[in-house]
Amino acid sequence: MLLVALIVTISVFLFHVQQSNHFKQYINYQIERSGGLTLDTIDRINQYSEQNFSGVFSLDDSQQTEKKPYGETVEYQANVSIKFLFLDFDIVELPISGSAISLVR
């Protein structure tokens, strides 16, 4: 029984890690479309996380929040908050770093 609980816990953890790739792709798309990491873009990304991932992912607004010229690289850092099932651990916060290119002229 303990082994099954451990396998399920690890599977759920790996599922969240896999979902971070999808979320990172969405962040990149939004940055490319809006020309940078603006406050409106951050709000849109956090709303998407709430609607589709139950708020597991977040992007804080303490980063560069301005429009960038075409072709400039925008670096960001998001966080994923994972709670282990069946185990009495604290919520684990993992950073997700990435970058996208502004595609707005």
PDB file of C-alpha atoms in Angstrom:
ATOM      1  CA  MET A   1       0.000   0.000   0.000  1.00  0.00           C
ATOM      2  CA  LEU A   2       2.848   2.365   0.846  1.00  0.00           C
ATOM      3  CA  LEU A   3       4.564   1.599  -2.453  1.00  0.00           C
ATOM      4  CA  VAL A   4       1.387   2.395  -4.421  1.00  0.00           C
ATOM      5  CA  ALA A   5       1.006   5.715  -2.583  1.00  0.00           C
ATOM      6  CA  LEU A   6       4.630   6.572  -3.315  1.00  0.00           C
ATOM      7  CA  ILE A   7       4.250   5.747  -7.011  1.00  0.00           C
ATOM      8  CA  VAL A   8       1.089   7.872  -7.279  1.00  0.00           C
ATOM      9  CA  THR A   9       2.816  10.773  -5.491  1.00  0.00           C
ATOM     10  CA  ILE A  10       5.815  10.644  -7.819  1.00  0.00           C
ATOM     11  CA  SER A  11       3.521  10.381 -10.859  1.00  0.00           C
ATOM     12  CA  VAL A  12       1.562  13.480  -9.856  1.00  0.00           C
ATOM     13  CA  PHE A  13       4.800  15.376  -9.224  1.00  0.00           C
ATOM     14  CA  LEU A  14       6.146  14.431 -12.663  1.00  0.00           C
ATOM     15  CA  PHE A  15       2.809  15.401 -14.241  1.00  0.00           C
ATOM     16  CA  HIS A  16       3.140  18.917 -12.785  1.00  0.00           C
ATOM     17  CA  VAL A  17       6.700  19.156 -14.039  1.00  0.00           C
ATOM     18  CA  GLN A  18       5.504  18.136 -17.511  1.00  0.00           C
ATOM     19  CA  GLN A  19       2.729  20.740 -17.381  1.00  0.00           C
ATOM     20  CA  SER A  20       5.354  23.401 -16.736  1.00  0.00           C
ATOM     21  CA  ASN A  21       6.527  22.961 -20.346  1.00  0.00           C
ATOM     22  CA  HIS A  22       3.034  23.796 -21.597  1.00  0.00           C
ATOM     23  CA  PHE A  23       2.818  26.817 -19.303  1.00  0.00           C
ATOM     24  CA  LYS A  24       6.252  28.021 -20.401  1.00  0.00           C
ATOM     25  CA  GLN A  25       5.169  27.748 -24.040  1.00  0.00           C
ATOM     26  CA  TYR A  26       2.085  29.853 -23.247  1.00  0.00           C
ATOM     27  CA  ILE A  27       4.250  32.513 -21.548  1.00  0.00           C
ATOM     28  CA  ASN A  28       6.540  32.642 -24.589  1.00  0.00           C
ATOM     29  CA  TYR A  29       3.563  33.043 -26.921  1.00  0.00           C
ATOM     30  CA  GLN A  30       2.095  35.880 -24.851  1.00  0.00           C
ATOM     31  CA  ILE A  31       5.434  37.716 -24.666  1.00  0.00           C
ATOM     32  CA  GLU A  32       5.919  37.376 -28.424  1.00  0.00           C
ATOM     33  CA  ARG A  33       2.404  38.668 -29.133  1.00  0.00           C
ATOM     34  CA  SER A  34       2.501  41.630 -26.762  1.00  0.00           C
ATOM     35  CA  GLY A  35       6.080  42.681 -27.406  1.00  0.00           C
ATOM     36  CA  GLY A  36       7.368  42.140 -23.894  1.00  0.00           C
ATOM     37  CA  LEU A  37       6.404  41.300 -20.357  1.00  0.00           C
ATOM     38  CA  THR A  38       3.886  44.058 -19.659  1.00  0.00           C
ATOM     39  CA  LEU A  39       1.543  44.196 -16.661  1.00  0.00           C
ATOM     40  CA  ASP A  40      -1.381  43.271 -18.925  1.00  0.00           C
ATOM     41  CA  THR A  41       0.539  40.233 -20.188  1.00  0.00           C
ATOM     42  CA  ILE A  42       1.354  39.122 -16.639  1.00  0.00           C
ATOM     43  CA  ASP A  43      -2.331  39.425 -15.662  1.00  0.00           C
ATOM     44  CA  ARG A  44      -3.350  37.371 -18.707  1.00  0.00           C
ATOM     45  CA  ILE A  45      -0.774  34.678 -17.895  1.00  0.00           C
ATOM     46  CA  ASN A  46      -1.836  34.429 -14.240  1.00  0.00           C
ATOM     47  CA  GLN A  47      -5.521  34.235 -15.242  1.00  0.00           C
ATOM     48  CA  TYR A  48      -4.662  31.410 -17.633  1.00  0.00           C
ATOM     49  CA  SER A  49      -2.912  29.601 -14.788  1.00  0.00           C
ATOM     50  CA  GLU A  50      -5.974  30.011 -12.540  1.00  0.00           C
ATOM     51  CA  GLN A  51      -8.378  28.769 -15.211  1.00  0.00           C
ATOM     52  CA  ASN A  52      -6.359  25.853 -16.561  1.00  0.00           C
ATOM     53  CA  PHE A  53      -3.957  24.785 -13.813  1.00  0.00           C
ATOM     54  CA  SER A  54      -5.812  25.770 -10.600  1.00  0.00           C
ATOM     55  CA  GLY A  55      -3.238  28.463  -9.892  1.00  0.00           C
ATOM     56  CA  VAL A  56      -0.293  26.066  -9.584  1.00  0.00           C
ATOM     57  CA  PHE A  57       1.838  28.352 -11.774  1.00  0.00           C
ATOM     58  CA  SER A  58       2.455  32.047 -11.185  1.00  0.00           C
ATOM     59  CA  LEU A  59       4.405  34.861 -12.753  1.00  0.00           C
ATOM     60  CA  ASP A  60       5.189  37.814 -10.492  1.00  0.00           C
ATOM     61  CA  ASP A  61       5.164  41.398 -11.698  1.00  0.00           C
ATOM     62  CA  SER A  62       8.482  42.405 -10.137  1.00  0.00           C
ATOM     63  CA  GLN A  63      10.256  41.660 -13.414  1.00  0.00           C
ATOM     64  CA  GLN A  64      10.893  43.913 -16.427  1.00  0.00           C
ATOM     65  CA  THR A  65       7.419  45.198 -17.180  1.00  0.00           C
ATOM     66  CA  GLU A  66       7.872  47.205 -20.327  1.00  0.00           C
ATOM     67  CA  LYS A  67       7.379  46.786 -24.014  1.00  0.00           C
ATOM     68  CA  LYS A  68      10.538  45.758 -25.859  1.00  0.00           C
ATOM     69  CA  PRO A  69      11.567  46.541 -29.441  1.00  0.00           C
ATOM     70  CA  TYR A  70      11.315  43.903 -32.150  1.00  0.00           C
ATOM     71  CA  GLY A  71      13.871  41.116 -31.785  1.00  0.00           C
ATOM     72  CA  GLU A  72      14.909  41.841 -28.199  1.00  0.00           C
ATOM     73  CA  THR A  73      15.069  38.924 -25.782  1.00  0.00           C
ATOM     74  CA  VAL A  74      12.816  39.024 -22.729  1.00  0.00           C
ATOM     75  CA  GLU A  75      13.873  36.859 -19.789  1.00  0.00           C
ATOM     76  CA  TYR A  76      11.385  35.827 -17.101  1.00  0.00           C
ATOM     77  CA  GLN A  77      11.023  33.554 -14.113  1.00  0.00           C
ATOM     78  CA  ALA A  78       7.798  31.839 -13.147  1.00  0.00           C
ATOM     79  CA  ASN A  79       7.080  29.631 -10.124  1.00  0.00           C
ATOM     80  CA  VAL A  80       5.292  26.328  -9.741  1.00  0.00           C
ATOM     81  CA  SER A  81       3.817  25.363  -6.358  1.00  0.00           C
ATOM     82  CA  ILE A  82       3.508  21.608  -5.915  1.00  0.00           C
ATOM     83  CA  LYS A  83       1.879  19.826  -2.985  1.00  0.00           C
ATOM     84  CA  PHE A  84       2.748  16.180  -2.568  1.00  0.00           C
ATOM     85  CA  LEU A  85      -0.187  13.809  -2.264  1.00  0.00           C
ATOM     86  CA  PHE A  86      -0.292  11.399   0.683  1.00  0.00           C
ATOM     87  CA  LEU A  87       2.801  13.000   2.232  1.00  0.00           C
ATOM     88  CA  ASP A  88       2.865  15.663   4.907  1.00  0.00           C
ATOM     89  CA  PHE A  89       5.429  17.951   3.259  1.00  0.00           C
ATOM     90  CA  ASP A  90       5.264  21.674   2.760  1.00  0.00           C
ATOM     91  CA  ILE A  91       4.372  23.043  -0.642  1.00  0.00           C
ATOM     92  CA  VAL A  92       7.425  22.901  -2.907  1.00  0.00           C
ATOM     93  CA  GLU A  93       8.165  26.056  -4.927  1.00  0.00           C
ATOM     94  CA  LEU A  94      10.176  25.412  -8.087  1.00  0.00           C
ATOM     95  CA  PRO A  95      11.386  28.212 -10.378  1.00  0.00           C
ATOM     96  CA  ILE A  96      10.827  28.052 -14.129  1.00  0.00           C
ATOM     97  CA  SER A  97      13.230  30.246 -16.067  1.00  0.00           C
ATOM     98  CA  GLY A  98      12.777  31.082 -19.689  1.00  0.00           C
ATOM     99  CA  SER A  99      13.145  33.653 -22.398  1.00  0.00           C
ATOM    100  CA  ALA A 100      11.177  34.781 -25.427  1.00  0.00           C
ATOM    101  CA  ILE A 101      11.751  37.208 -28.276  1.00  0.00           C
ATOM    102  CA  SER A 102       9.556  40.240 -28.811  1.00  0.00           C
ATOM    103  CA  LEU A 103       7.874  39.938 -32.199  1.00  0.00           C
ATOM    104  CA  VAL A 104       5.897  43.193 -32.238  1.00  0.00           C
ATOM    105  CA  ARG A 105       7.150  45.870 -34.607  1.00  0.00           C
TER     106      ARG A 105
END
